[in-house]
PDB file of C-alpha atoms in Angstrom:
ATOM      1  CA  MET A1063       0.000   0.000   0.000  1.00 95.00           C
ATOM      2  CA  ILE A1064       1.284   3.454  -0.896  1.00 98.00           C
ATOM      3  CA  ARG A1065       2.276   5.493   2.159  1.00 98.00           C
ATOM      4  CA  LEU A1066       4.129   8.349   0.441  1.00 98.00           C
ATOM      5  CA  LEU A1067       3.322  10.209  -2.772  1.00 98.00           C
ATOM      6  CA  VAL A1068       6.270  12.108  -4.249  1.00 99.00           C
ATOM      7  CA  LEU A1069       5.418  14.940  -6.642  1.00 98.00           C
ATOM      8  CA  ASP A1070       7.512  16.862  -9.104  1.00 98.00           C
ATOM      9  CA  VAL A1071       6.358  20.446  -9.687  1.00 98.00           C
ATOM     10  CA  ASP A1072       7.140  21.924 -13.110  1.00 97.00           C
ATOM     11  CA  GLY A1073       5.212  19.992 -15.735  1.00 97.00           C
ATOM     12  CA  THR A1074       3.395  17.901 -13.131  1.00 98.00           C
ATOM     13  CA  MET A1075       1.746  20.217 -10.604  1.00 98.00           C
ATOM     14  CA  THR A1076       2.040  23.054 -13.144  1.00 98.00           C
ATOM     15  CA  ASP A1077       1.910  23.318 -16.923  1.00 96.00           C
ATOM     16  CA  GLY A1078       5.689  23.625 -16.981  1.00 95.00           C
ATOM     17  CA  GLY A1079       5.692  27.292 -17.909  1.00 93.00           C
ATOM     18  CA  VAL A1080       7.780  29.830 -16.043  1.00 90.00           C
ATOM     19  CA  TYR A1081       6.121  33.202 -15.665  1.00 92.00           C
ATOM     20  CA  TYR A1082       7.779  36.379 -14.401  1.00 93.00           C
ATOM     21  CA  ASP A1083       6.014  39.550 -13.343  1.00 93.00           C
ATOM     22  CA  SER A1084       7.413  43.024 -14.050  1.00 95.00           C
ATOM     23  CA  THR A1085       9.501  42.922 -10.864  1.00 94.00           C
ATOM     24  CA  GLY A1086      11.068  39.530 -11.636  1.00 90.00           C
ATOM     25  CA  ASN A1087       8.932  37.422  -9.303  1.00 91.00           C
ATOM     26  CA  GLU A1088       8.305  33.902 -10.587  1.00 92.00           C
ATOM     27  CA  LEU A1089       4.648  32.927 -10.858  1.00 92.00           C
ATOM     28  CA  LYS A1090       3.085  29.499 -11.309  1.00 95.00           C
ATOM     29  CA  LYS A1091      -0.447  28.313 -11.969  1.00 95.00           C
ATOM     30  CA  PHE A1092      -1.623  25.339  -9.893  1.00 97.00           C
ATOM     31  CA  ALA A1093      -4.790  23.329 -10.578  1.00 97.00           C
ATOM     32  CA  ILE A1094      -7.419  23.368  -7.837  1.00 97.00           C
ATOM     33  CA  LYS A1095      -8.298  19.793  -8.869  1.00 97.00           C
ATOM     34  CA  ASP A1096      -4.787  18.728  -7.890  1.00 98.00           C
ATOM     35  CA  GLY A1097      -5.329  20.320  -4.503  1.00 97.00           C
ATOM     36  CA  ALA A1098      -8.442  18.194  -4.034  1.00 97.00           C
ATOM     37  CA  GLY A1099      -6.392  15.152  -5.000  1.00 98.00           C
ATOM     38  CA  ILE A1100      -3.852  15.971  -2.314  1.00 98.00           C
ATOM     39  CA  VAL A1101      -6.673  16.338   0.211  1.00 98.00           C
ATOM     40  CA  LEU A1102      -7.863  12.859  -0.863  1.00 98.00           C
ATOM     41  CA  ALA A1103      -4.385  11.394  -0.494  1.00 98.00           C
ATOM     42  CA  ARG A1104      -4.040  12.765   3.016  1.00 97.00           C
ATOM     43  CA  ALA A1105      -7.558  11.546   3.941  1.00 98.00           C
ATOM     44  CA  ALA A1106      -6.463   8.053   2.859  1.00 98.00           C
ATOM     45  CA  GLY A1107      -3.445   8.218   5.161  1.00 98.00           C
ATOM     46  CA  MET A1108      -0.796   8.995   2.567  1.00 98.00           C
ATOM     47  CA  GLN A1109       1.901  11.515   3.200  1.00 98.00           C
ATOM     48  CA  VAL A1110       2.764  13.873   0.349  1.00 98.00           C
ATOM     49  CA  MET A1111       6.186  15.167  -0.642  1.00 98.00           C
ATOM     50  CA  ILE A1112       7.101  17.813  -3.171  1.00 98.00           C
ATOM     51  CA  CYS A1113      10.587  17.208  -4.554  1.00 98.00           C
ATOM     52  CA  THR A1114      11.671  19.700  -7.194  1.00 98.00           C
ATOM     53  CA  GLY A1115      14.898  20.769  -8.827  1.00 96.00           C
ATOM     54  CA  ARG A1116      13.996  24.445  -8.734  1.00 95.00           C
ATOM     55  CA  GLU A1117      13.267  26.814  -5.879  1.00 94.00           C
ATOM     56  CA  CYS A1118      10.274  29.120  -5.948  1.00 95.00           C
ATOM     57  CA  GLU A1119       8.283  30.979  -3.320  1.00 95.00           C
ATOM     58  CA  ALA A1120       5.051  30.086  -5.132  1.00 95.00           C
ATOM     59  CA  VAL A1121       5.776  26.390  -4.554  1.00 97.00           C
ATOM     60  CA  ARG A1122       6.449  26.996  -0.866  1.00 98.00           C
ATOM     61  CA  ARG A1123       3.155  28.862  -0.592  1.00 97.00           C
ATOM     62  CA  ARG A1124       1.203  26.124  -2.397  1.00 98.00           C
ATOM     63  CA  ALA A1125       2.765  23.456  -0.181  1.00 98.00           C
ATOM     64  CA  GLN A1126       1.827  25.452   2.897  1.00 98.00           C
ATOM     65  CA  ASP A1127      -1.752  26.000   1.682  1.00 97.00           C
ATOM     66  CA  LEU A1128      -2.187  22.264   1.062  1.00 97.00           C
ATOM     67  CA  HIS A1129      -0.450  21.160   4.281  1.00 97.00           C
ATOM     68  CA  ILE A1130       2.074  19.142   2.282  1.00 98.00           C
ATOM     69  CA  ASP A1131       4.051  16.916   4.648  1.00 98.00           C
ATOM     70  CA  TYR A1132       7.459  17.419   3.048  1.00 98.00           C
ATOM     71  CA  LEU A1133       8.753  20.161   0.763  1.00 98.00           C
ATOM     72  CA  PHE A1134      12.215  19.860  -0.757  1.00 98.00           C
ATOM     73  CA  GLN A1135      13.296  22.401  -3.357  1.00 98.00           C
ATOM     74  CA  ASP A1136      16.545  22.809  -5.276  1.00 98.00           C
ATOM     75  CA  VAL A1137      17.086  19.029  -5.305  1.00 98.00           C
ATOM     76  CA  HIS A1138      19.401  18.254  -8.198  1.00 96.00           C
ATOM     77  CA  ASP A1139      19.858  14.508  -7.667  1.00 98.00           C
ATOM     78  CA  LYS A1140      16.344  13.341  -6.896  1.00 98.00           C
ATOM     79  CA  ALA A1141      17.262   9.649  -6.803  1.00 98.00           C
ATOM     80  CA  ALA A1142      20.046  10.070  -4.235  1.00 98.00           C
ATOM     81  CA  PHE A1143      17.844  12.357  -2.155  1.00 98.00           C
ATOM     82  CA  LEU A1144      14.830  10.035  -2.286  1.00 98.00           C
ATOM     83  CA  SER A1145      16.930   6.971  -1.529  1.00 98.00           C
ATOM     84  CA  ARG A1146      18.275   8.620   1.652  1.00 98.00           C
ATOM     85  CA  PHE A1147      14.791   9.827   2.626  1.00 98.00           C
ATOM     86  CA  MET A1148      13.289   6.364   2.167  1.00 98.00           C
ATOM     87  CA  ALA A1149      16.037   4.764   4.266  1.00 98.00           C
ATOM     88  CA  GLU A1150      15.659   7.360   7.037  1.00 98.00           C
ATOM     89  CA  HIS A1151      11.875   6.831   7.132  1.00 98.00           C
ATOM     90  CA  SER A1152      11.918   3.025   6.724  1.00 98.00           C
ATOM     91  CA  LEU A1153      10.021   3.169   3.432  1.00 98.00           C
ATOM     92  CA  THR A1154      10.239   0.338   0.917  1.00 98.00           C
ATOM     93  CA  LYS A1155       9.791   0.610  -2.826  1.00 98.00           C
ATOM     94  CA  GLN A1156       6.191  -0.611  -2.480  1.00 98.00           C
ATOM     95  CA  ASP A1157       5.410   2.188  -0.001  1.00 98.00           C
ATOM     96  CA  VAL A1158       6.240   5.002  -2.428  1.00 98.00           C
ATOM     97  CA  ALA A1159       4.532   6.417  -5.515  1.00 98.00           C
ATOM     98  CA  TYR A1160       6.036   9.061  -7.787  1.00 98.00           C
ATOM     99  CA  CYS A1161       4.375  11.427 -10.230  1.00 98.00           C
ATOM    100  CA  GLY A1162       6.697  13.314 -12.566  1.00 98.00           C
ATOM    101  CA  ASP A1163       6.996  14.330 -16.174  1.00 98.00           C
ATOM    102  CA  ASP A1164      10.567  14.708 -17.353  1.00 98.00           C
ATOM    103  CA  LEU A1165      13.911  13.004 -17.791  1.00 98.00           C
ATOM    104  CA  ASN A1166      15.282  14.247 -14.468  1.00 97.00           C
ATOM    105  CA  ASP A1167      12.563  12.197 -12.726  1.00 98.00           C
ATOM    106  CA  LEU A1168      13.480   8.828 -14.252  1.00 98.00           C
ATOM    107  CA  THR A1169      16.154   7.734 -11.766  1.00 98.00           C
ATOM    108  CA  ALA A1170      13.949   8.612  -8.780  1.00 98.00           C
ATOM    109  CA  MET A1171      11.023   6.811 -10.400  1.00 98.00           C
ATOM    110  CA  ALA A1172      13.094   3.620 -10.447  1.00 98.00           C
ATOM    111  CA  LEU A1173      13.032   3.638  -6.631  1.00 98.00           C
ATOM    112  CA  CYS A1174       9.237   3.641  -6.439  1.00 98.00           C
ATOM    113  CA  GLY A1175       6.640   0.896  -6.555  1.00 98.00           C
ATOM    114  CA  PHE A1176       4.116   2.960  -8.520  1.00 98.00           C
ATOM    115  CA  VAL A1177       4.950   5.570 -11.148  1.00 98.00           C
ATOM    116  CA  ALA A1178       2.506   7.953 -12.782  1.00 98.00           C
ATOM    117  CA  CYS A1179       2.927  10.813 -15.198  1.00 98.00           C
ATOM    118  CA  PRO A1180       0.860  13.480 -16.937  1.00 98.00           C
ATOM    119  CA  ALA A1181      -0.367  12.825 -20.477  1.00 98.00           C
ATOM    120  CA  ASP A1182       2.191  15.274 -21.873  1.00 98.00           C
ATOM    121  CA  ALA A1183       5.237  13.786 -20.129  1.00 98.00           C
ATOM    122  CA  ALA A1184       8.505  13.150 -21.969  1.00 98.00           C
ATOM    123  CA  GLY A1185       8.553   9.984 -24.095  1.00 98.00           C
ATOM    124  CA  PRO A1186      10.870   7.923 -21.853  1.00 98.00           C
ATOM    125  CA  VAL A1187       8.734   8.832 -18.827  1.00 98.00           C
ATOM    126  CA  LEU A1188       5.581   7.737 -20.649  1.00 98.00           C
ATOM    127  CA  GLY A1189       7.356   4.459 -21.364  1.00 98.00           C
ATOM    128  CA  ARG A1190       8.323   3.977 -17.710  1.00 98.00           C
ATOM    129  CA  ALA A1191       5.001   4.912 -16.104  1.00 98.00           C
ATOM    130  CA  ASP A1192       2.670   2.347 -14.554  1.00 98.00           C
ATOM    131  CA  PHE A1193      -0.144   4.845 -15.119  1.00 98.00           C
ATOM    132  CA  ILE A1194      -0.434   7.686 -17.626  1.00 98.00           C
ATOM    133  CA  CYS A1195      -2.966  10.279 -16.514  1.00 98.00           C
ATOM    134  CA  ARG A1196      -5.521  11.561 -18.990  1.00 97.00           C
ATOM    135  CA  GLN A1197      -4.675  15.051 -17.788  1.00 97.00           C
ATOM    136  CA  LYS A1198      -1.691  17.148 -18.781  1.00 98.00           C
ATOM    137  CA  GLY A1199       0.652  18.648 -16.216  1.00 98.00           C
ATOM    138  CA  GLY A1200      -1.010  21.468 -14.301  1.00 97.00           C
ATOM    139  CA  GLU A1201      -4.461  20.325 -15.394  1.00 97.00           C
ATOM    140  CA  GLY A1202      -5.280  17.689 -12.776  1.00 98.00           C
ATOM    141  CA  ALA A1203      -2.623  15.009 -13.307  1.00 98.00           C
ATOM    142  CA  VAL A1204      -1.891  14.843  -9.576  1.00 98.00           C
ATOM    143  CA  ARG A1205      -5.574  14.276  -8.855  1.00 98.00           C
ATOM    144  CA  GLY A1206      -5.680  11.572 -11.521  1.00 98.00           C
ATOM    145  CA  THR A1207      -2.674   9.895  -9.930  1.00 98.00           C
ATOM    146  CA  VAL A1208      -4.192   9.935  -6.445  1.00 98.00           C
ATOM    147  CA  GLU A1209      -7.517   8.582  -7.663  1.00 98.00           C
ATOM    148  CA  GLU A1210      -5.762   5.743  -9.523  1.00 98.00           C
ATOM    149  CA  ILE A1211      -3.707   4.789  -6.463  1.00 98.00           C
ATOM    150  CA  LEU A1212      -6.766   4.807  -4.230  1.00 98.00           C
ATOM    151  CA  LEU A1213      -8.857   2.881  -6.775  1.00 98.00           C
ATOM    152  CA  ARG A1214      -6.184   0.196  -7.079  1.00 97.00           C
ATOM    153  CA  ASP A1215      -6.049  -0.465  -3.358  1.00 96.00           C
ATOM    154  CA  GLY A1216      -9.726   0.123  -2.544  1.00 97.00           C
ATOM    155  CA  ARG A1217      -9.245   3.262  -0.466  1.00 97.00           C
ATOM    156  CA  LEU A1218     -11.065   5.747  -2.740  1.00 97.00           C
ATOM    157  CA  PRO A1219     -14.625   5.530  -1.323  1.00 97.00           C
ATOM    158  CA  ALA A1220     -13.446   5.900   2.279  1.00 97.00           C
ATOM    159  CA  ALA A1221     -11.099   8.763   1.387  1.00 98.00           C
ATOM    160  CA  VAL A1222     -13.851  10.657  -0.457  1.00 98.00           C
ATOM    161  CA  LYS A1223     -16.203  10.162   2.496  1.00 98.00           C
ATOM    162  CA  LYS A1224     -13.560  11.345   4.986  1.00 97.00           C
ATOM    163  CA  ALA A1225     -12.338  14.293   2.910  1.00 97.00           C
ATOM    164  CA  PHE A1226     -15.592  15.574   1.452  1.00 97.00           C
ATOM    165  CA  GLY A1227     -18.429  13.805   3.247  1.00 96.00           C
ATOM    166  CA  ALA A1228     -19.596  12.338  -0.058  1.00 94.00           C
ATOM    167  CA  LYS A1229     -20.377   8.772  -1.020  1.00 93.00           C
ATOM    168  CA  ILE A1230     -19.194   7.347  -4.336  1.00 91.00           C
TER     169      ILE A1230
END
């Protein structure tokens, strides 16, 4: 059963674009549907980690708003970082899912028992994924990933009930 969901940001939680305002601040657009997916993951007992190679205040703010368990920015070797994290937290391959979109995610994906990607991920990532979301990055791919994980292990109805008080 998945206990930790690891998320890339650019191209996964966002559309991969980098926007700057007139003062040089970096802006990102996040999908509200992905936020609901993260709420579902947490309701099902999963912890959520953001692991990204860039650093951005907008990502810190989004992580804070969603009560993300772990936020790690400016991570250039995601596989080495994730390997250490998993060892420190006694997580096995089968405990961890990863959702990412690009070549720099591939080595970290190899450490995980379930790999998902947005529909517009890089070709080698599409080839590696256990699940390819219908959604593109920044358009609900994280939500699609969470729903697939919870469907596969039977936790979706209980998570929806706990998170939103709804029955499915």
